PDB file of C-alpha atoms and ligand atoms in Angstrom:
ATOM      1  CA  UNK E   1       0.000   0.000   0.000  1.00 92.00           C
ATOM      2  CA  UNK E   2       1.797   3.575  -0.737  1.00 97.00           C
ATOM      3  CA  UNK E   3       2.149   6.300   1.434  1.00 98.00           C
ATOM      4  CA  UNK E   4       2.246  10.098   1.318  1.00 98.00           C
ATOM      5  CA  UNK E   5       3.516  12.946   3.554  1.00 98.00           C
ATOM      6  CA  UNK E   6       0.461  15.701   3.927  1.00 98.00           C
ATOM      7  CA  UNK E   7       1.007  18.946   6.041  1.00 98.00           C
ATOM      8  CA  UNK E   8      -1.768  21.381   6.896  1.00 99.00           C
ATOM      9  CA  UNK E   9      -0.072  24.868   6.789  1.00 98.00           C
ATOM     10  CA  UNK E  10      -0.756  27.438   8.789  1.00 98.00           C
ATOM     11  CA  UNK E  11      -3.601  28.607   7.481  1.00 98.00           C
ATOM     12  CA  UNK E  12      -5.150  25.648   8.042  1.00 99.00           C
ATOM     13  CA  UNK E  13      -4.255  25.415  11.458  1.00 98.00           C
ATOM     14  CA  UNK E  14      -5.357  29.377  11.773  1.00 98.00           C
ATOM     15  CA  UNK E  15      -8.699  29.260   9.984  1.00 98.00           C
ATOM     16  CA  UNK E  16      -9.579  25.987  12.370  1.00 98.00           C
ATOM     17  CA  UNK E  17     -10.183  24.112   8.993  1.00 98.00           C
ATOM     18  CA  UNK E  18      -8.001  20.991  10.876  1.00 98.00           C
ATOM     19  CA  UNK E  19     -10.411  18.709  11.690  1.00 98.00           C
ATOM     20  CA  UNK E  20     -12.641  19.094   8.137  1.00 98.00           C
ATOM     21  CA  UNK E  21      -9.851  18.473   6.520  1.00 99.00           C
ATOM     22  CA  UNK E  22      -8.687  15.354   8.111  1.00 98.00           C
ATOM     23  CA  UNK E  23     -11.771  14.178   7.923  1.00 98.00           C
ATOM     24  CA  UNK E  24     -12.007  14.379   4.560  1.00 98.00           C
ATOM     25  CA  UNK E  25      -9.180  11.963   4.205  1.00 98.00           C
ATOM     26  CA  UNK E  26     -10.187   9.660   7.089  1.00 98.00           C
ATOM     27  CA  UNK E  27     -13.609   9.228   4.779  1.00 98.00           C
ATOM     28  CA  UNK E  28     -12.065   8.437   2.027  1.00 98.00           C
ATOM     29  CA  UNK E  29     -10.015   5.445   3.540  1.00 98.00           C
ATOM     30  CA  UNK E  30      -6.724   6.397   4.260  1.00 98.00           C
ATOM     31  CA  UNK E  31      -4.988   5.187   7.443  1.00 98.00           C
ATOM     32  CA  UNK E  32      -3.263   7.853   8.894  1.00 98.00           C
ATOM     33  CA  UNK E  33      -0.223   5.904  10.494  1.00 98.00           C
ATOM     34  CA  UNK E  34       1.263   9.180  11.957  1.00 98.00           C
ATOM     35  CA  UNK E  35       0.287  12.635  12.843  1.00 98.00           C
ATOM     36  CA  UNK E  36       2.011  15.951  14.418  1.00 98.00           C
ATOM     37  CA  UNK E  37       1.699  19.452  15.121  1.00 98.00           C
ATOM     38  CA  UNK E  38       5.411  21.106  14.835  1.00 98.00           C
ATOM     39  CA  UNK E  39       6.677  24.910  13.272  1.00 98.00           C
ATOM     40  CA  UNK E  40       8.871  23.899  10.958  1.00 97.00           C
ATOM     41  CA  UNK E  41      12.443  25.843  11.161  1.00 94.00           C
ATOM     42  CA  UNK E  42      13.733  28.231   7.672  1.00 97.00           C
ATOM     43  CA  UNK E  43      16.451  25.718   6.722  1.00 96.00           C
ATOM     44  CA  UNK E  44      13.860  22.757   6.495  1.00 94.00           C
ATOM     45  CA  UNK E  45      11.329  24.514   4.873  1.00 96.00           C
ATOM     46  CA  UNK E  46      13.981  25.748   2.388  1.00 97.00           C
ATOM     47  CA  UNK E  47      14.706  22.139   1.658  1.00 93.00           C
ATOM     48  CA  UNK E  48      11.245  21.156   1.546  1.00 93.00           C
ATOM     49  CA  UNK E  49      10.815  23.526  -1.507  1.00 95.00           C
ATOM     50  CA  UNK E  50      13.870  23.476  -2.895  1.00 94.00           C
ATOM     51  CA  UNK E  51      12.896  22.700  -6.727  1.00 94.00           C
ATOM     52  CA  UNK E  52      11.403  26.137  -6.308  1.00 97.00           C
ATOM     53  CA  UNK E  53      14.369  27.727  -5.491  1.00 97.00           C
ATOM     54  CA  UNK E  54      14.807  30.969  -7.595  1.00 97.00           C
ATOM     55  CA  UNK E  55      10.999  31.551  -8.318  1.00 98.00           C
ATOM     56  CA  UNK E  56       9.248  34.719  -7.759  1.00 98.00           C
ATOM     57  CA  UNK E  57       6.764  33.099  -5.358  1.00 98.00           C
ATOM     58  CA  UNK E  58       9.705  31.169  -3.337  1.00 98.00           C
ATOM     59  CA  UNK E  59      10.560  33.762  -0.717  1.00 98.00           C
ATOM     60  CA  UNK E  60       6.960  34.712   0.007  1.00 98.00           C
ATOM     61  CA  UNK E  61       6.426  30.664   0.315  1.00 98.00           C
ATOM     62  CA  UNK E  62       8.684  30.526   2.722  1.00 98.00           C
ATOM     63  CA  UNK E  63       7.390  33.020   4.847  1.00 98.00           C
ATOM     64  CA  UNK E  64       4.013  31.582   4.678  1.00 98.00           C
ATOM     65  CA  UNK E  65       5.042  27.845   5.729  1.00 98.00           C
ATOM     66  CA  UNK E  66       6.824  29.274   8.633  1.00 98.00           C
ATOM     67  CA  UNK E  67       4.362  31.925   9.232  1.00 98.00           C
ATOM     68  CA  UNK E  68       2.582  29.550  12.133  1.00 98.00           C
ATOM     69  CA  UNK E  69       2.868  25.715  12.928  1.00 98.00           C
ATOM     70  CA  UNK E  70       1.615  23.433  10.364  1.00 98.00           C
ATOM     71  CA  UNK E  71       0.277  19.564  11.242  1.00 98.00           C
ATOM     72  CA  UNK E  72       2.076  16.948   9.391  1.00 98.00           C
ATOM     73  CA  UNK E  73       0.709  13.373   8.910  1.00 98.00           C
ATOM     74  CA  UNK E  74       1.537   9.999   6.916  1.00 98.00           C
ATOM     75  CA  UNK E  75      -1.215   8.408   4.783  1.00 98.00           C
ATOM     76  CA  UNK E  76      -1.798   5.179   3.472  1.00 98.00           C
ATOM     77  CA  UNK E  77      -3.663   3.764   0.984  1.00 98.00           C
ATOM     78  CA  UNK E  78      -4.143   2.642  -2.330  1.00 98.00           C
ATOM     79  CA  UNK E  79      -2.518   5.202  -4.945  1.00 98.00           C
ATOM     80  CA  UNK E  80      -2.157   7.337  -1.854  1.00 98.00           C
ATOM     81  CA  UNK E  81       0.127   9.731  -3.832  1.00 98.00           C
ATOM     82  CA  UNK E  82      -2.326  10.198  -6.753  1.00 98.00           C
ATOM     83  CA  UNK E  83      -5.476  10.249  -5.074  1.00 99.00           C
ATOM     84  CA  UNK E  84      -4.494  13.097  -2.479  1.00 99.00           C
ATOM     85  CA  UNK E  85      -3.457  14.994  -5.001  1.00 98.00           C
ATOM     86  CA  UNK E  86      -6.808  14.975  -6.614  1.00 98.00           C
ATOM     87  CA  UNK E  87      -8.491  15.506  -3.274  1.00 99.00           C
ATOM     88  CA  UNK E  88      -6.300  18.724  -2.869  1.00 98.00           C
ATOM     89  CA  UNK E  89      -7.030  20.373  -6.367  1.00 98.00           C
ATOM     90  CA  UNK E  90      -5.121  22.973  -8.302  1.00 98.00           C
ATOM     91  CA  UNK E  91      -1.802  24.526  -6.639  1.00 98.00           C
ATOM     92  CA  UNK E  92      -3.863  27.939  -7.179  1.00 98.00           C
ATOM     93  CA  UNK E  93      -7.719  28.315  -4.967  1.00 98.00           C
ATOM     94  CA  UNK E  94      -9.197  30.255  -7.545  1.00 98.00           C
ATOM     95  CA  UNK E  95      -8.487  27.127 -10.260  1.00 97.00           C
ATOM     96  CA  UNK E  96      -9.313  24.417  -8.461  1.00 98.00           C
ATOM     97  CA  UNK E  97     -12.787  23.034  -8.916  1.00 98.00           C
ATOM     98  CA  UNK E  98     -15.703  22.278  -6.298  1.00 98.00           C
ATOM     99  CA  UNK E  99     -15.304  19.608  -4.558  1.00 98.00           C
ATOM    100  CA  UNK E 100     -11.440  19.430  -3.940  1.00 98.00           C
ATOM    101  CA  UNK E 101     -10.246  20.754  -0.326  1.00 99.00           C
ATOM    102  CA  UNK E 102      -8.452  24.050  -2.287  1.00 98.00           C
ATOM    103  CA  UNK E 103     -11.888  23.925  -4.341  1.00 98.00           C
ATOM    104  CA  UNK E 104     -14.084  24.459  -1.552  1.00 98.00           C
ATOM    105  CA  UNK E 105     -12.080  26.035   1.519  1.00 98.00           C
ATOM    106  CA  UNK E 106      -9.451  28.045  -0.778  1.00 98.00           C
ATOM    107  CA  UNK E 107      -9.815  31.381  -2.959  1.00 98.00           C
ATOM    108  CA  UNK E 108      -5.912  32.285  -2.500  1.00 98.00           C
ATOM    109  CA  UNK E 109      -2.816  31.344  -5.161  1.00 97.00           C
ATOM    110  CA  UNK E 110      -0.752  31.020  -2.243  1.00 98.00           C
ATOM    111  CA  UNK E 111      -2.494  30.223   0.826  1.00 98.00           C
ATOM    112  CA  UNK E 112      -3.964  27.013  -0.575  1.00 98.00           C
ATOM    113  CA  UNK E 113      -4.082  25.182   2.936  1.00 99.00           C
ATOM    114  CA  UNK E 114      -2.262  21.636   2.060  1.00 98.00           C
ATOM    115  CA  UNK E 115       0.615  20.108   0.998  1.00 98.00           C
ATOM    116  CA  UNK E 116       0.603  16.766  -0.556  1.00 98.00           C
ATOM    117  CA  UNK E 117       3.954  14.665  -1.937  1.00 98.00           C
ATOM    118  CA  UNK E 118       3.651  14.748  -5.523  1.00 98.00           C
ATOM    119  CA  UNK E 119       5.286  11.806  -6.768  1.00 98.00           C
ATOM    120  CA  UNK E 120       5.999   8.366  -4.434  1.00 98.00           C
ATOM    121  CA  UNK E 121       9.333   9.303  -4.934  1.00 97.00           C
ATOM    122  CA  UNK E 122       9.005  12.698  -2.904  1.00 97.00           C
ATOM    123  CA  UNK E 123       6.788  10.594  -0.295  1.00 98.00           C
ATOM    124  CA  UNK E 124       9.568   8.761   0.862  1.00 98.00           C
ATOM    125  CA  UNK E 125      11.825  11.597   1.105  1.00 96.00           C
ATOM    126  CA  UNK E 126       9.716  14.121   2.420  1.00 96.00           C
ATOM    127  CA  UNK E 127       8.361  11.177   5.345  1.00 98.00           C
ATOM    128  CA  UNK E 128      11.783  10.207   6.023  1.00 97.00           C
ATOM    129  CA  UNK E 129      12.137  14.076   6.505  1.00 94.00           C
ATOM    130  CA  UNK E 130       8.900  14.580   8.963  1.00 96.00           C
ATOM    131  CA  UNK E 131       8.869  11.536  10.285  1.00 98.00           C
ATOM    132  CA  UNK E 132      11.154   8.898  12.761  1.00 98.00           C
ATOM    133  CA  UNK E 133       9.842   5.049  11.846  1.00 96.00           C
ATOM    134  CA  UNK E 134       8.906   4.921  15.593  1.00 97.00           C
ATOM    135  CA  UNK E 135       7.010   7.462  14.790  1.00 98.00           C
ATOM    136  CA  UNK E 136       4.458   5.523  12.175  1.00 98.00           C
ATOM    137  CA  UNK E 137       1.978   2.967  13.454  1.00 97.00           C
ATOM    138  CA  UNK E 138       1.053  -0.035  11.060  1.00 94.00           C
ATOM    139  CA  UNK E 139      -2.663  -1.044  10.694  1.00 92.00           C
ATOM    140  CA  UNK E 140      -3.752  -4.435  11.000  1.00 93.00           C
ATOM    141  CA  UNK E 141      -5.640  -5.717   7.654  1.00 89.00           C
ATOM    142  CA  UNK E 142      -9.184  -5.874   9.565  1.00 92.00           C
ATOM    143  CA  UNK E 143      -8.928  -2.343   9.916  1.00 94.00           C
ATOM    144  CA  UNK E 144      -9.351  -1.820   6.174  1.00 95.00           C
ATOM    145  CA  UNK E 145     -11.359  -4.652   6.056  1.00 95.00           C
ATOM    146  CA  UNK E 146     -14.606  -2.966   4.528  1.00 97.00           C
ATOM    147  CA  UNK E 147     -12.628  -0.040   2.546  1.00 97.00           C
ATOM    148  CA  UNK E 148     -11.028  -2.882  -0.218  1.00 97.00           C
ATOM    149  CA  UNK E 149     -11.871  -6.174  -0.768  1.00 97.00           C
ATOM    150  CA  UNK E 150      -8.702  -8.415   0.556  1.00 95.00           C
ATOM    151  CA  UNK E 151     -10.237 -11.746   0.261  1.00 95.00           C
ATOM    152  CA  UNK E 152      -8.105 -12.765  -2.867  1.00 95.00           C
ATOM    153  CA  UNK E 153      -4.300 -12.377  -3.160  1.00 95.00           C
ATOM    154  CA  UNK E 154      -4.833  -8.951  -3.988  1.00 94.00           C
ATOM    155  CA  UNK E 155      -6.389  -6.211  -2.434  1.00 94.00           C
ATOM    156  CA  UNK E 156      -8.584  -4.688  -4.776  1.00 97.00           C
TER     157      UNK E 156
HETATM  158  N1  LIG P   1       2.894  28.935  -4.762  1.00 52.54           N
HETATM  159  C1  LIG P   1       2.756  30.323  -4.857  1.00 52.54           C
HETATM  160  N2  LIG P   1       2.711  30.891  -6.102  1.00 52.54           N
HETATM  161  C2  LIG P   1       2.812  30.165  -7.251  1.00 52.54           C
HETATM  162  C3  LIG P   1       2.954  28.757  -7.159  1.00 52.54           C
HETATM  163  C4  LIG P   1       2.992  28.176  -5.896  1.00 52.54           C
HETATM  164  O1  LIG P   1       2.672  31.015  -3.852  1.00 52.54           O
HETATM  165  O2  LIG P   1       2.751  30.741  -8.355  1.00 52.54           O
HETATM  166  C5  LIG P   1       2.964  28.318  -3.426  1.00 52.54           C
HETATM  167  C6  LIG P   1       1.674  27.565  -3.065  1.00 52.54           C
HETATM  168  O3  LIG P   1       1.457  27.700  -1.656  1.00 52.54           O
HETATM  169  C7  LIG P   1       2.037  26.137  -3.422  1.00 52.54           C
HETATM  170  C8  LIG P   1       3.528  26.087  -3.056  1.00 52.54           C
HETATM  171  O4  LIG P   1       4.010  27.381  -3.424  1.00 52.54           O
HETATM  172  O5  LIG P   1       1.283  25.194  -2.707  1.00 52.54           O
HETATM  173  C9  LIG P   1       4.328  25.018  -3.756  1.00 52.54           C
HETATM  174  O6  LIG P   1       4.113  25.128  -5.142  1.00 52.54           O
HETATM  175  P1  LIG P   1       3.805  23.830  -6.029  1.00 52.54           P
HETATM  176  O7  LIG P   1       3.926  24.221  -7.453  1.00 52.54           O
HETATM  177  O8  LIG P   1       4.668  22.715  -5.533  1.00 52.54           O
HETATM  178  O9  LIG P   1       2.265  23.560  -5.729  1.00 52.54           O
HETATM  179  P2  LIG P   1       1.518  22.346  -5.011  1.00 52.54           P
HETATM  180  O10 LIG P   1       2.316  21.105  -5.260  1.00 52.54           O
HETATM  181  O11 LIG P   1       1.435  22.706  -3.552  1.00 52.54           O
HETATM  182  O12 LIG P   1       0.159  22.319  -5.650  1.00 52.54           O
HETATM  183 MG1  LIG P   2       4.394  20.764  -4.899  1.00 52.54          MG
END
């Protein structure tokens, strides 16, 4: 099953949007094997978003991810990577269409209120990067017993 890194930034965290947002995940099936609430330092953030080094909209990023804390959690689930992207929407709140977490809860192009990994490469870097393994809790199979059907070799 693949997993993602997720952080609600601050605005999240400011406009008290938390829990809706979780929950939106938690109802679509995702086991969320690790969760915390942490500011994250300059440097990391830096590193974080360091393809977008050199863009007009990097500094201002910057100040925005450390502007408050942010809560950072693991999900798992099937195309984990893929499918929170499409729950997020478009990077921009004024693209992204109803129904998506930016879609609904976002009019901003820079306070869009999520992060998501966006390829299963950066998921493994950027959890390695939020999270120690003690840190992650694994789910027994009955606990996604009704969200896939794991009665063959596969779950499906
Ligand atoms: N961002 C911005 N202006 C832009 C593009 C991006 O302020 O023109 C911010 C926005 O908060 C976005 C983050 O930078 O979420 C990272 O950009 P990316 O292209 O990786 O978007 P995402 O993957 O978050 O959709
Ligand atoms: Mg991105």
């Amino acid at each position: 099953m693949e997993r993602t890194l997720v952080f609600l930034k601050p605005d999240a965290v400011r406009r008290r949007l938390l829990g809706r947002i979780i929950a939106r995940f938690e109802d679509k099936g995702f086991n969320i094997l690790g969760m915390k609430m942490l500011a994250l330092d300059e440097q990391y953030v830096r590193e974080h978003y360091g393809a977008h080094e050199g863009k007009e909209f990097y500094e201002p990023l910057v100040r925005y991810v450390t502007s408050g804390p942010v809560v950072a959690m693991v999900l798992e689930g099937k195309s984990a990577v893929r499918v929170v992207r499409d729950m997020m929407g478009q990077t921009f709140g004024s693209d992204s269409p109803p129904g998506t977490i930016r879609g609904d809860m976002a009019l901003s192009n820079r306070f869009n209120l999520v992060h998501g990994s966006d390829s299963p490469r950066a998921a493994r870097e950027e959890i390695e990067r939020f999270f120690d393994a003690e840190e992650l809790c694994t789910y027994p199979a009955e606990a996604t017993r009704w969200i896939y059907d794991q009665s063959g070799d596969e779950i499906v």
